[in-house]
């Protein structure tokens, strides 16, 4: 694709602004699609029976992790984990 051919940056935030915007637009579009598909289920639990919905949801979760969580972790942002510690 275009990103693989022309984007030489190591991370998303080091890329040209066009690559960053397109990455977030694709993420927003697919997140919107999953929300619309979830809303279409009359009984919301039926989404757990639909294999394609589960597969697409997993892909959107990975996409969100790649575009939001991973860049934050790479930038040095550390979430507060104090309450998770066991003494």
Short mmCIF file of C-alpha atoms in Angstrom, two decimals:
data_model
loop_
_atom_site.label_atom_id
_atom_site.label_comp_id
_atom_site.label_asym_id
_atom_site.label_seq_id
_atom_site.Cartn_x
_atom_site.Cartn_y
_atom_site.Cartn_z
CA UNK A 1 0.00 0.00 0.00
CA UNK A 2 0.86 3.66 -0.06
CA UNK A 3 1.83 3.70 3.59
CA UNK A 4 4.26 0.80 3.21
CA UNK A 5 5.79 2.26 0.05
CA UNK A 6 6.16 5.91 1.03
CA UNK A 7 6.22 6.13 4.84
CA UNK A 8 9.79 5.67 6.08
CA UNK A 9 9.17 6.81 9.67
CA UNK A 10 9.74 4.39 12.52
CA UNK A 11 6.58 5.35 14.45
CA UNK A 12 3.23 6.91 13.65
CA UNK A 13 3.95 10.29 15.21
CA UNK A 14 7.23 10.63 13.30
CA UNK A 15 5.33 10.23 10.00
CA UNK A 16 4.13 12.95 7.67
CA UNK A 17 0.86 14.46 8.87
CA UNK A 18 -1.04 12.91 5.92
CA UNK A 19 -0.17 9.39 7.16
CA UNK A 20 -1.25 10.25 10.71
CA UNK A 21 -4.58 11.70 9.56
CA UNK A 22 -5.31 8.77 7.27
CA UNK A 23 -4.52 6.28 10.03
CA UNK A 24 -6.95 7.98 12.43
CA UNK A 25 -9.63 8.34 9.72
CA UNK A 26 -9.48 4.61 8.94
CA UNK A 27 -9.66 3.82 12.64
CA UNK A 28 -12.64 6.13 13.14
CA UNK A 29 -14.44 4.71 10.10
CA UNK A 30 -14.08 1.08 11.20
CA UNK A 31 -15.00 1.94 14.80
CA UNK A 32 -18.13 3.68 13.48
CA UNK A 33 -18.93 0.59 11.39
CA UNK A 34 -18.69 -1.70 14.44
CA UNK A 35 -20.88 0.65 16.48
CA UNK A 36 -23.52 0.72 13.72
CA UNK A 37 -23.41 -3.06 13.34
CA UNK A 38 -23.73 -3.50 17.12
CA UNK A 39 -26.67 -1.09 17.16
CA UNK A 40 -28.40 -3.15 14.47
CA UNK A 41 -28.73 -6.17 16.76
CA UNK A 42 -32.17 -6.13 18.35
CA UNK A 43 -30.90 -8.36 21.15
CA UNK A 44 -27.38 -7.08 21.88
CA UNK A 45 -26.20 -10.48 23.14
CA UNK A 46 -26.72 -11.88 19.65
CA UNK A 47 -23.52 -10.13 18.59
CA UNK A 48 -21.62 -12.79 20.55
CA UNK A 49 -23.14 -15.45 18.28
CA UNK A 50 -22.05 -13.72 15.07
CA UNK A 51 -18.57 -14.94 14.13
CA UNK A 52 -17.91 -12.15 11.61
CA UNK A 53 -18.90 -9.50 14.14
CA UNK A 54 -16.52 -10.97 16.71
CA UNK A 55 -13.72 -11.16 14.13
CA UNK A 56 -14.27 -7.58 12.94
CA UNK A 57 -14.49 -6.34 16.54
CA UNK A 58 -11.17 -8.00 17.31
CA UNK A 59 -9.60 -6.27 14.29
CA UNK A 60 -10.95 -2.90 15.42
CA UNK A 61 -9.57 -3.49 18.93
CA UNK A 62 -6.16 -4.25 17.42
CA UNK A 63 -6.42 -1.12 15.26
CA UNK A 64 -7.27 1.02 18.30
CA UNK A 65 -4.34 -0.49 20.18
CA UNK A 66 -2.00 0.21 17.26
CA UNK A 67 -3.07 3.82 16.70
CA UNK A 68 -3.75 4.99 20.26
CA UNK A 69 -2.22 2.74 22.92
CA UNK A 70 1.09 1.80 21.27
CA UNK A 71 2.11 5.40 20.36
CA UNK A 72 1.34 6.50 23.92
CA UNK A 73 3.47 3.72 25.36
CA UNK A 74 6.30 4.47 22.92
CA UNK A 75 6.25 8.15 23.91
CA UNK A 76 6.97 7.28 27.53
CA UNK A 77 3.43 7.65 28.86
CA UNK A 78 2.95 5.28 31.76
CA UNK A 79 -0.59 4.59 32.96
CA UNK A 80 -1.14 4.65 36.72
CA UNK A 81 -0.70 1.06 37.86
CA UNK A 82 -0.42 1.69 41.60
CA UNK A 83 -3.92 0.37 42.40
CA UNK A 84 -3.10 -2.89 40.61
CA UNK A 85 -0.12 -3.78 42.80
CA UNK A 86 -0.44 -6.60 45.27
CA UNK A 87 1.23 -6.21 48.64
#
